[in-house]
Amino acid sequence: MSSSVPTPRMTGVGRVLVIVYAVMALAATGRSVVQIIRRFDEAPLAYALSAVAAVVYLLATLALVLAGRRGWYAVAWVAIVFELTGVVVVGSLSLLMPELFQHETVWSLFGIGYLFIPLVLPVFGIWWLRTHRPVGAPQLAETTA
């Protein structure tokens, strides 16, 4: 018999969040691999950013699944905040400086090619992390005015 303490299983919204992250990870990985193999010389910045997005989605998926374990909760925060920053920066630049993004990335135009899921997903990820902090995880510093 094992004497280990059972870890709570992810259910409900958390499970849906992980599934959507996993689908985005597969989609971004597939897209970036095809782009890099076939036409990397045409738009290296755009295709490299698609690969970065794929890695971020893979890491976020894994970190969300393991968020109850030591250290993974913080990894999930870093990955999701990085994702949101990437979507906002790349989305803004693709509008303001379209010559940089002559070919689409996962995050171009705030994820329009993915029905804006890249823009909305990290917001839900942050909400989920804030409302499902594992026992013993440090609280975020809250400012008082």
PDB file of N, CA and C in Angstrom, residues 47-139:
ATOM      1  N   TYR A  47       7.994  33.133 -38.380  1.00  0.00           N
ATOM      2  CA  TYR A  47       7.989  31.690 -38.156  1.00  0.00           C
ATOM      3  C   TYR A  47       8.700  31.312 -36.860  1.00  0.00           C
ATOM      4  N   ALA A  48       9.711  32.076 -36.480  1.00  0.00           N
ATOM      5  CA  ALA A  48      10.357  31.840 -35.185  1.00  0.00           C
ATOM      6  C   ALA A  48       9.390  32.170 -34.048  1.00  0.00           C
ATOM      7  N   LEU A  49       8.592  33.221 -34.221  1.00  0.00           N
ATOM      8  CA  LEU A  49       7.602  33.563 -33.198  1.00  0.00           C
ATOM      9  C   LEU A  49       6.520  32.491 -33.087  1.00  0.00           C
ATOM     10  N   SER A  50       6.157  31.881 -34.195  1.00  0.00           N
ATOM     11  CA  SER A  50       5.205  30.764 -34.135  1.00  0.00           C
ATOM     12  C   SER A  50       5.801  29.607 -33.338  1.00  0.00           C
ATOM     13  N   ALA A  51       7.086  29.354 -33.504  1.00  0.00           N
ATOM     14  CA  ALA A  51       7.752  28.293 -32.741  1.00  0.00           C
ATOM     15  C   ALA A  51       7.812  28.643 -31.255  1.00  0.00           C
ATOM     16  N   VAL A  52       8.078  29.912 -30.942  1.00  0.00           N
ATOM     17  CA  VAL A  52       8.085  30.357 -29.543  1.00  0.00           C
ATOM     18  C   VAL A  52       6.693  30.161 -28.936  1.00  0.00           C
ATOM     19  N   ALA A  53       5.667  30.533 -29.682  1.00  0.00           N
ATOM     20  CA  ALA A  53       4.297  30.346 -29.195  1.00  0.00           C
ATOM     21  C   ALA A  53       4.026  28.872 -28.916  1.00  0.00           C
ATOM     22  N   ALA A  54       4.481  28.000 -29.792  1.00  0.00           N
ATOM     23  CA  ALA A  54       4.281  26.566 -29.601  1.00  0.00           C
ATOM     24  C   ALA A  54       4.936  26.094 -28.310  1.00  0.00           C
ATOM     25  N   VAL A  55       6.159  26.523 -28.057  1.00  0.00           N
ATOM     26  CA  VAL A  55       6.864  26.136 -26.834  1.00  0.00           C
ATOM     27  C   VAL A  55       6.132  26.670 -25.604  1.00  0.00           C
ATOM     28  N   VAL A  56       5.655  27.902 -25.687  1.00  0.00           N
ATOM     29  CA  VAL A  56       4.930  28.495 -24.555  1.00  0.00           C
ATOM     30  C   VAL A  56       3.647  27.716 -24.276  1.00  0.00           C
ATOM     31  N   TYR A  57       2.909  27.354 -25.318  1.00  0.00           N
ATOM     32  CA  TYR A  57       1.672  26.585 -25.119  1.00  0.00           C
ATOM     33  C   TYR A  57       1.965  25.201 -24.545  1.00  0.00           C
ATOM     34  N   LEU A  58       3.023  24.562 -25.019  1.00  0.00           N
ATOM     35  CA  LEU A  58       3.402  23.260 -24.468  1.00  0.00           C
ATOM     36  C   LEU A  58       3.767  23.378 -22.991  1.00  0.00           C
ATOM     37  N   LEU A  59       4.574  24.373 -22.663  1.00  0.00           N
ATOM     38  CA  LEU A  59       4.994  24.584 -21.278  1.00  0.00           C
ATOM     39  C   LEU A  59       3.801  24.939 -20.393  1.00  0.00           C
ATOM     40  N   ALA A  60       2.922  25.803 -20.879  1.00  0.00           N
ATOM     41  CA  ALA A  60       1.742  26.180 -20.094  1.00  0.00           C
ATOM     42  C   ALA A  60       0.842  24.978 -19.846  1.00  0.00           C
ATOM     43  N   THR A  61       0.664  24.147 -20.853  1.00  0.00           N
ATOM     44  CA  THR A  61      -0.161  22.944 -20.689  1.00  0.00           C
ATOM     45  C   THR A  61       0.416  22.049 -19.596  1.00  0.00           C
ATOM     46  N   LEU A  62       1.685  21.760 -19.704  1.00  0.00           N
ATOM     47  CA  LEU A  62       2.346  20.914 -18.712  1.00  0.00           C
ATOM     48  C   LEU A  62       2.293  21.548 -17.324  1.00  0.00           C
ATOM     49  N   ALA A  63       2.565  22.833 -17.242  1.00  0.00           N
ATOM     50  CA  ALA A  63       2.577  23.515 -15.941  1.00  0.00           C
ATOM     51  C   ALA A  63       1.193  23.555 -15.308  1.00  0.00           C
ATOM     52  N   LEU A  64       0.149  23.730 -16.118  1.00  0.00           N
ATOM     53  CA  LEU A  64      -1.204  23.722 -15.560  1.00  0.00           C
ATOM     54  C   LEU A  64      -1.577  22.342 -15.026  1.00  0.00           C
ATOM     55  N   VAL A  65      -1.190  21.308 -15.748  1.00  0.00           N
ATOM     56  CA  VAL A  65      -1.475  19.942 -15.290  1.00  0.00           C
ATOM     57  C   VAL A  65      -0.758  19.676 -13.969  1.00  0.00           C
ATOM     58  N   LEU A  66       0.458  20.175 -13.847  1.00  0.00           N
ATOM     59  CA  LEU A  66       1.281  19.907 -12.657  1.00  0.00           C
ATOM     60  C   LEU A  66       1.282  21.056 -11.650  1.00  0.00           C
ATOM     61  N   ALA A  67       0.366  22.018 -11.789  1.00  0.00           N
ATOM     62  CA  ALA A  67       0.370  23.224 -10.958  1.00  0.00           C
ATOM     63  C   ALA A  67       0.254  22.941  -9.464  1.00  0.00           C
ATOM     64  N   GLY A  68      -0.260  21.782  -9.089  1.00  0.00           N
ATOM     65  CA  GLY A  68      -0.353  21.439  -7.674  1.00  0.00           C
ATOM     66  C   GLY A  68       0.962  20.976  -7.078  1.00  0.00           C
ATOM     67  N   ARG A  69       1.944  20.729  -7.923  1.00  0.00           N
ATOM     68  CA  ARG A  69       3.252  20.268  -7.451  1.00  0.00           C
ATOM     69  C   ARG A  69       4.191  21.444  -7.263  1.00  0.00           C
ATOM     70  N   ARG A  70       5.153  21.241  -6.421  1.00  0.00           N
ATOM     71  CA  ARG A  70       6.100  22.290  -6.076  1.00  0.00           C
ATOM     72  C   ARG A  70       6.786  22.880  -7.308  1.00  0.00           C
ATOM     73  N   GLY A  71       6.743  24.171  -7.440  1.00  0.00           N
ATOM     74  CA  GLY A  71       7.423  24.875  -8.511  1.00  0.00           C
ATOM     75  C   GLY A  71       6.620  25.040  -9.792  1.00  0.00           C
ATOM     76  N   TRP A  72       5.737  24.112 -10.098  1.00  0.00           N
ATOM     77  CA  TRP A  72       4.999  24.169 -11.359  1.00  0.00           C
ATOM     78  C   TRP A  72       3.955  25.271 -11.385  1.00  0.00           C
ATOM     79  N   TYR A  73       3.428  25.633 -10.228  1.00  0.00           N
ATOM     80  CA  TYR A  73       2.480  26.747 -10.148  1.00  0.00           C
ATOM     81  C   TYR A  73       3.166  28.029 -10.624  1.00  0.00           C
ATOM     82  N   ALA A  74       4.388  28.252 -10.180  1.00  0.00           N
ATOM     83  CA  ALA A  74       5.148  29.437 -10.611  1.00  0.00           C
ATOM     84  C   ALA A  74       5.484  29.360 -12.099  1.00  0.00           C
ATOM     85  N   VAL A  75       5.820  28.170 -12.588  1.00  0.00           N
ATOM     86  CA  VAL A  75       6.102  27.994 -14.018  1.00  0.00           C
ATOM     87  C   VAL A  75       4.853  28.324 -14.837  1.00  0.00           C
ATOM     88  N   ALA A  76       3.688  27.895 -14.353  1.00  0.00           N
ATOM     89  CA  ALA A  76       2.432  28.204 -15.048  1.00  0.00           C
ATOM     90  C   ALA A  76       2.220  29.713 -15.117  1.00  0.00           C
ATOM     91  N   TRP A  77       2.483  30.411 -14.024  1.00  0.00           N
ATOM     92  CA  TRP A  77       2.348  31.872 -14.016  1.00  0.00           C
ATOM     93  C   TRP A  77       3.275  32.505 -15.045  1.00  0.00           C
ATOM     94  N   VAL A  78       4.522  32.103 -15.034  1.00  0.00           N
ATOM     95  CA  VAL A  78       5.500  32.695 -15.964  1.00  0.00           C
ATOM     96  C   VAL A  78       5.090  32.427 -17.406  1.00  0.00           C
ATOM     97  N   ALA A  79       4.721  31.203 -17.710  1.00  0.00           N
ATOM     98  CA  ALA A  79       4.345  30.845 -19.082  1.00  0.00           C
ATOM     99  C   ALA A  79       3.121  31.628 -19.547  1.00  0.00           C
ATOM    100  N   ILE A  80       2.115  31.740 -18.704  1.00  0.00           N
ATOM    101  CA  ILE A  80       0.875  32.399 -19.105  1.00  0.00           C
ATOM    102  C   ILE A  80       1.048  33.913 -19.198  1.00  0.00           C
ATOM    103  N   VAL A  81       1.797  34.497 -18.289  1.00  0.00           N
ATOM    104  CA  VAL A  81       2.060  35.939 -18.391  1.00  0.00           C
ATOM    105  C   VAL A  81       2.917  36.234 -19.620  1.00  0.00           C
ATOM    106  N   PHE A  82       3.894  35.379 -19.901  1.00  0.00           N
ATOM    107  CA  PHE A  82       4.704  35.527 -21.115  1.00  0.00           C
ATOM    108  C   PHE A  82       3.814  35.424 -22.350  1.00  0.00           C
ATOM    109  N   GLU A  83       2.902  34.472 -22.335  1.00  0.00           N
ATOM    110  CA  GLU A  83       1.971  34.294 -23.461  1.00  0.00           C
ATOM    111  C   GLU A  83       1.136  35.551 -23.679  1.00  0.00           C
ATOM    112  N   LEU A  84       0.550  36.085 -22.616  1.00  0.00           N
ATOM    113  CA  LEU A  84      -0.279  37.283 -22.741  1.00  0.00           C
ATOM    114  C   LEU A  84       0.540  38.461 -23.259  1.00  0.00           C
ATOM    115  N   THR A  85       1.754  38.605 -22.737  1.00  0.00           N
ATOM    116  CA  THR A  85       2.639  39.670 -23.205  1.00  0.00           C
ATOM    117  C   THR A  85       2.958  39.484 -24.680  1.00  0.00           C
ATOM    118  N   GLY A  86       3.264  38.261 -25.089  1.00  0.00           N
ATOM    119  CA  GLY A  86       3.566  37.981 -26.489  1.00  0.00           C
ATOM    120  C   GLY A  86       2.404  38.286 -27.405  1.00  0.00           C
ATOM    121  N   VAL A  87       1.209  37.907 -27.000  1.00  0.00           N
ATOM    122  CA  VAL A  87       0.024  38.164 -27.821  1.00  0.00           C
ATOM    123  C   VAL A  87      -0.206  39.659 -27.969  1.00  0.00           C
ATOM    124  N   VAL A  88      -0.080  40.397 -26.884  1.00  0.00           N
ATOM    125  CA  VAL A  88      -0.318  41.847 -26.935  1.00  0.00           C
ATOM    126  C   VAL A  88       0.766  42.545 -27.745  1.00  0.00           C
ATOM    127  N   VAL A  89       2.028  42.188 -27.536  1.00  0.00           N
ATOM    128  CA  VAL A  89       3.127  42.837 -28.261  1.00  0.00           C
ATOM    129  C   VAL A  89       3.087  42.478 -29.744  1.00  0.00           C
ATOM    130  N   VAL A  90       3.018  41.198 -30.055  1.00  0.00           N
ATOM    131  CA  VAL A  90       2.998  40.769 -31.462  1.00  0.00           C
ATOM    132  C   VAL A  90       1.719  41.260 -32.140  1.00  0.00           C
ATOM    133  N   GLY A  91       0.597  41.181 -31.436  1.00  0.00           N
ATOM    134  CA  GLY A  91      -0.657  41.674 -32.001  1.00  0.00           C
ATOM    135  C   GLY A  91      -0.599  43.150 -32.316  1.00  0.00           C
ATOM    136  N   SER A  92      -0.042  43.935 -31.402  1.00  0.00           N
ATOM    137  CA  SER A  92       0.087  45.383 -31.626  1.00  0.00           C
ATOM    138  C   SER A  92       1.055  45.680 -32.762  1.00  0.00           C
ATOM    139  N   LEU A  93       2.203  45.019 -32.738  1.00  0.00           N
ATOM    140  CA  LEU A  93       3.189  45.261 -33.802  1.00  0.00           C
ATOM    141  C   LEU A  93       2.669  44.841 -35.170  1.00  0.00           C
ATOM    142  N   SER A  94       1.878  43.780 -35.213  1.00  0.00           N
ATOM    143  CA  SER A  94       1.353  43.339 -36.502  1.00  0.00           C
ATOM    144  C   SER A  94       0.330  44.335 -37.061  1.00  0.00           C
ATOM    145  N   LEU A  95      -0.259  45.142 -36.197  1.00  0.00           N
ATOM    146  CA  LEU A  95      -1.154  46.207 -36.655  1.00  0.00           C
ATOM    147  C   LEU A  95      -0.378  47.480 -37.002  1.00  0.00           C
ATOM    148  N   LEU A  96       0.570  47.841 -36.127  1.00  0.00           N
ATOM    149  CA  LEU A  96       1.297  49.096 -36.286  1.00  0.00           C
ATOM    150  C   LEU A  96       2.443  49.020 -37.293  1.00  0.00           C
ATOM    151  N   MET A  97       3.058  47.852 -37.417  1.00  0.00           N
ATOM    152  CA  MET A  97       4.194  47.670 -38.315  1.00  0.00           C
ATOM    153  C   MET A  97       4.003  46.383 -39.122  1.00  0.00           C
ATOM    154  N   PRO A  98       3.024  46.365 -39.998  1.00  0.00           N
ATOM    155  CA  PRO A  98       2.709  45.117 -40.713  1.00  0.00           C
ATOM    156  C   PRO A  98       3.861  44.602 -41.579  1.00  0.00           C
ATOM    157  N   GLU A  99       4.801  45.460 -41.921  1.00  0.00           N
ATOM    158  CA  GLU A  99       5.939  45.009 -42.724  1.00  0.00           C
ATOM    159  C   GLU A  99       6.807  43.998 -41.970  1.00  0.00           C
ATOM    160  N   LEU A 100       6.748  44.021 -40.639  1.00  0.00           N
ATOM    161  CA  LEU A 100       7.484  43.032 -39.840  1.00  0.00           C
ATOM    162  C   LEU A 100       6.849  41.648 -39.937  1.00  0.00           C
ATOM    163  N   PHE A 101       5.551  41.617 -40.191  1.00  0.00           N
ATOM    164  CA  PHE A 101       4.801  40.361 -40.166  1.00  0.00           C
ATOM    165  C   PHE A 101       4.067  40.160 -41.488  1.00  0.00           C
ATOM    166  N   GLN A 102       4.841  40.030 -42.553  1.00  0.00           N
ATOM    167  CA  GLN A 102       4.240  39.813 -43.858  1.00  0.00           C
ATOM    168  C   GLN A 102       3.598  38.432 -43.936  1.00  0.00           C
ATOM    169  N   HIS A 103       4.009  37.548 -43.040  1.00  0.00           N
ATOM    170  CA  HIS A 103       3.405  36.220 -42.923  1.00  0.00           C
ATOM    171  C   HIS A 103       2.842  36.125 -41.511  1.00  0.00           C
ATOM    172  N   GLU A 104       1.719  35.460 -41.369  1.00  0.00           N
ATOM    173  CA  GLU A 104       1.062  35.376 -40.068  1.00  0.00           C
ATOM    174  C   GLU A 104       1.800  34.473 -39.088  1.00  0.00           C
ATOM    175  N   THR A 105       1.669  34.844 -37.813  1.00  0.00           N
ATOM    176  CA  THR A 105       2.120  33.994 -36.716  1.00  0.00           C
ATOM    177  C   THR A 105       0.886  33.606 -35.916  1.00  0.00           C
ATOM    178  N   VAL A 106       1.066  32.774 -34.929  1.00  0.00           N
ATOM    179  CA  VAL A 106      -0.045  32.385 -34.064  1.00  0.00           C
ATOM    180  C   VAL A 106      -0.613  33.617 -33.368  1.00  0.00           C
ATOM    181  N   TRP A 107       0.252  34.558 -33.003  1.00  0.00           N
ATOM    182  CA  TRP A 107      -0.168  35.725 -32.238  1.00  0.00           C
ATOM    183  C   TRP A 107      -0.431  36.959 -33.093  1.00  0.00           C
ATOM    184  N   SER A 108      -0.281  36.883 -34.413  1.00  0.00           N
ATOM    185  CA  SER A 108      -0.533  38.040 -35.280  1.00  0.00           C
ATOM    186  C   SER A 108      -1.972  38.513 -35.133  1.00  0.00           C
ATOM    187  N   LEU A 109      -2.115  39.834 -35.152  1.00  0.00           N
ATOM    188  CA  LEU A 109      -3.442  40.447 -35.040  1.00  0.00           C
ATOM    189  C   LEU A 109      -4.223  39.860 -33.867  1.00  0.00           C
ATOM    190  N   PHE A 110      -3.498  39.651 -32.770  1.00  0.00           N
ATOM    191  CA  PHE A 110      -4.069  39.150 -31.517  1.00  0.00           C
ATOM    192  C   PHE A 110      -4.694  37.762 -31.657  1.00  0.00           C
ATOM    193  N   GLY A 111      -4.180  36.971 -32.584  1.00  0.00           N
ATOM    194  CA  GLY A 111      -4.655  35.603 -32.744  1.00  0.00           C
ATOM    195  C   GLY A 111      -5.890  35.480 -33.611  1.00  0.00           C
ATOM    196  N   ILE A 112      -6.057  36.387 -34.552  1.00  0.00           N
ATOM    197  CA  ILE A 112      -7.249  36.365 -35.407  1.00  0.00           C
ATOM    198  C   ILE A 112      -7.388  35.045 -36.160  1.00  0.00           C
ATOM    199  N   GLY A 113      -6.266  34.447 -36.550  1.00  0.00           N
ATOM    200  CA  GLY A 113      -6.313  33.179 -37.269  1.00  0.00           C
ATOM    201  C   GLY A 113      -6.786  32.013 -36.409  1.00  0.00           C
ATOM    202  N   TYR A 114      -6.825  32.223 -35.103  1.00  0.00           N
ATOM    203  CA  TYR A 114      -7.283  31.213 -34.149  1.00  0.00           C
ATOM    204  C   TYR A 114      -8.499  31.723 -33.375  1.00  0.00           C
ATOM    205  N   LEU A 115      -9.294  32.574 -34.037  1.00  0.00           N
ATOM    206  CA  LEU A 115     -10.532  33.114 -33.458  1.00  0.00           C
ATOM    207  C   LEU A 115     -10.298  33.865 -32.151  1.00  0.00           C
ATOM    208  N   PHE A 116      -9.158  34.532 -32.031  1.00  0.00           N
ATOM    209  CA  PHE A 116      -8.770  35.330 -30.867  1.00  0.00           C
ATOM    210  C   PHE A 116      -8.586  34.502 -29.599  1.00  0.00           C
ATOM    211  N   ILE A 117      -8.536  33.197 -29.736  1.00  0.00           N
ATOM    212  CA  ILE A 117      -8.281  32.339 -28.568  1.00  0.00           C
ATOM    213  C   ILE A 117      -6.941  32.690 -27.920  1.00  0.00           C
ATOM    214  N   PRO A 118      -5.868  32.989 -28.694  1.00  0.00           N
ATOM    215  CA  PRO A 118      -4.611  33.360 -28.044  1.00  0.00           C
ATOM    216  C   PRO A 118      -4.703  34.610 -27.173  1.00  0.00           C
ATOM    217  N   LEU A 119      -5.653  35.493 -27.445  1.00  0.00           N
ATOM    218  CA  LEU A 119      -5.824  36.692 -26.634  1.00  0.00           C
ATOM    219  C   LEU A 119      -6.642  36.411 -25.375  1.00  0.00           C
ATOM    220  N   VAL A 120      -7.649  35.583 -25.497  1.00  0.00           N
ATOM    221  CA  VAL A 120      -8.562  35.306 -24.384  1.00  0.00           C
ATOM    222  C   VAL A 120      -8.011  34.231 -23.442  1.00  0.00           C
ATOM    223  N   LEU A 121      -7.330  33.242 -23.990  1.00  0.00           N
ATOM    224  CA  LEU A 121      -6.868  32.094 -23.209  1.00  0.00           C
ATOM    225  C   LEU A 121      -5.982  32.475 -22.017  1.00  0.00           C
ATOM    226  N   PRO A 122      -4.983  33.344 -22.174  1.00  0.00           N
ATOM    227  CA  PRO A 122      -4.172  33.665 -20.995  1.00  0.00           C
ATOM    228  C   PRO A 122      -4.942  34.431 -19.917  1.00  0.00           C
ATOM    229  N   VAL A 123      -5.965  35.171 -20.306  1.00  0.00           N
ATOM    230  CA  VAL A 123      -6.790  35.862 -19.310  1.00  0.00           C
ATOM    231  C   VAL A 123      -7.507  34.834 -18.438  1.00  0.00           C
ATOM    232  N   PHE A 124      -8.066  33.808 -19.071  1.00  0.00           N
ATOM    233  CA  PHE A 124      -8.702  32.730 -18.303  1.00  0.00           C
ATOM    234  C   PHE A 124      -7.661  31.947 -17.509  1.00  0.00           C
ATOM    235  N   GLY A 125      -6.474  31.754 -18.083  1.00  0.00           N
ATOM    236  CA  GLY A 125      -5.409  31.063 -17.365  1.00  0.00           C
ATOM    237  C   GLY A 125      -5.000  31.792 -16.101  1.00  0.00           C
ATOM    238  N   ILE A 126      -4.865  33.100 -16.194  1.00  0.00           N
ATOM    239  CA  ILE A 126      -4.505  33.908 -15.019  1.00  0.00           C
ATOM    240  C   ILE A 126      -5.619  33.846 -13.977  1.00  0.00           C
ATOM    241  N   TRP A 127      -6.862  33.961 -14.440  1.00  0.00           N
ATOM    242  CA  TRP A 127      -7.998  33.858 -13.511  1.00  0.00           C
ATOM    243  C   TRP A 127      -7.968  32.506 -12.792  1.00  0.00           C
ATOM    244  N   TRP A 128      -7.757  31.431 -13.551  1.00  0.00           N
ATOM    245  CA  TRP A 128      -7.761  30.105 -12.951  1.00  0.00           C
ATOM    246  C   TRP A 128      -6.625  29.963 -11.928  1.00  0.00           C
ATOM    247  N   LEU A 129      -5.441  30.456 -12.282  1.00  0.00           N
ATOM    248  CA  LEU A 129      -4.315  30.368 -11.347  1.00  0.00           C
ATOM    249  C   LEU A 129      -4.587  31.156 -10.064  1.00  0.00           C
ATOM    250  N   ARG A 130      -5.202  32.328 -10.203  1.00  0.00           N
ATOM    251  CA  ARG A 130      -5.505  33.148  -9.012  1.00  0.00           C
ATOM    252  C   ARG A 130      -6.545  32.486  -8.118  1.00  0.00           C
ATOM    253  N   THR A 131      -7.495  31.794  -8.717  1.00  0.00           N
ATOM    254  CA  THR A 131      -8.576  31.204  -7.918  1.00  0.00           C
ATOM    255  C   THR A 131      -8.302  29.760  -7.495  1.00  0.00           C
ATOM    256  N   HIS A 132      -7.216  29.175  -7.975  1.00  0.00           N
ATOM    257  CA  HIS A 132      -6.890  27.787  -7.640  1.00  0.00           C
ATOM    258  C   HIS A 132      -5.439  27.653  -7.172  1.00  0.00           C
ATOM    259  N   ARG A 133      -5.064  28.521  -6.273  1.00  0.00           N
ATOM    260  CA  ARG A 133      -3.709  28.490  -5.727  1.00  0.00           C
ATOM    261  C   ARG A 133      -3.547  27.232  -4.879  1.00  0.00           C
ATOM    262  N   PRO A 134      -2.496  26.445  -5.146  1.00  0.00           N
ATOM    263  CA  PRO A 134      -2.301  25.238  -4.326  1.00  0.00           C
ATOM    264  C   PRO A 134      -1.926  25.600  -2.895  1.00  0.00           C
ATOM    265  N   VAL A 135      -2.223  24.707  -1.996  1.00  0.00           N
ATOM    266  CA  VAL A 135      -1.892  24.919  -0.589  1.00  0.00           C
ATOM    267  C   VAL A 135      -0.386  25.099  -0.464  1.00  0.00           C
ATOM    268  N   GLY A 136       0.018  26.143   0.232  1.00  0.00           N
ATOM    269  CA  GLY A 136       1.434  26.397   0.445  1.00  0.00           C
ATOM    270  C   GLY A 136       2.088  27.245  -0.626  1.00  0.00           C
ATOM    271  N   ALA A 137       1.367  27.571  -1.699  1.00  0.00           N
ATOM    272  CA  ALA A 137       1.935  28.423  -2.743  1.00  0.00           C
ATOM    273  C   ALA A 137       1.936  29.863  -2.249  1.00  0.00           C
ATOM    274  N   PRO A 138       2.980  30.619  -2.555  1.00  0.00           N
ATOM    275  CA  PRO A 138       3.033  32.009  -2.098  1.00  0.00           C
ATOM    276  C   PRO A 138       1.944  32.838  -2.766  1.00  0.00           C
ATOM    277  N   GLN A 139       1.395  33.767  -2.004  1.00  0.00           N
ATOM    278  CA  GLN A 139       0.386  34.662  -2.559  1.00  0.00           C
ATOM    279  C   GLN A 139       1.067  35.777  -3.324  1.00  0.00           C
TER     280      GLN A 139
END
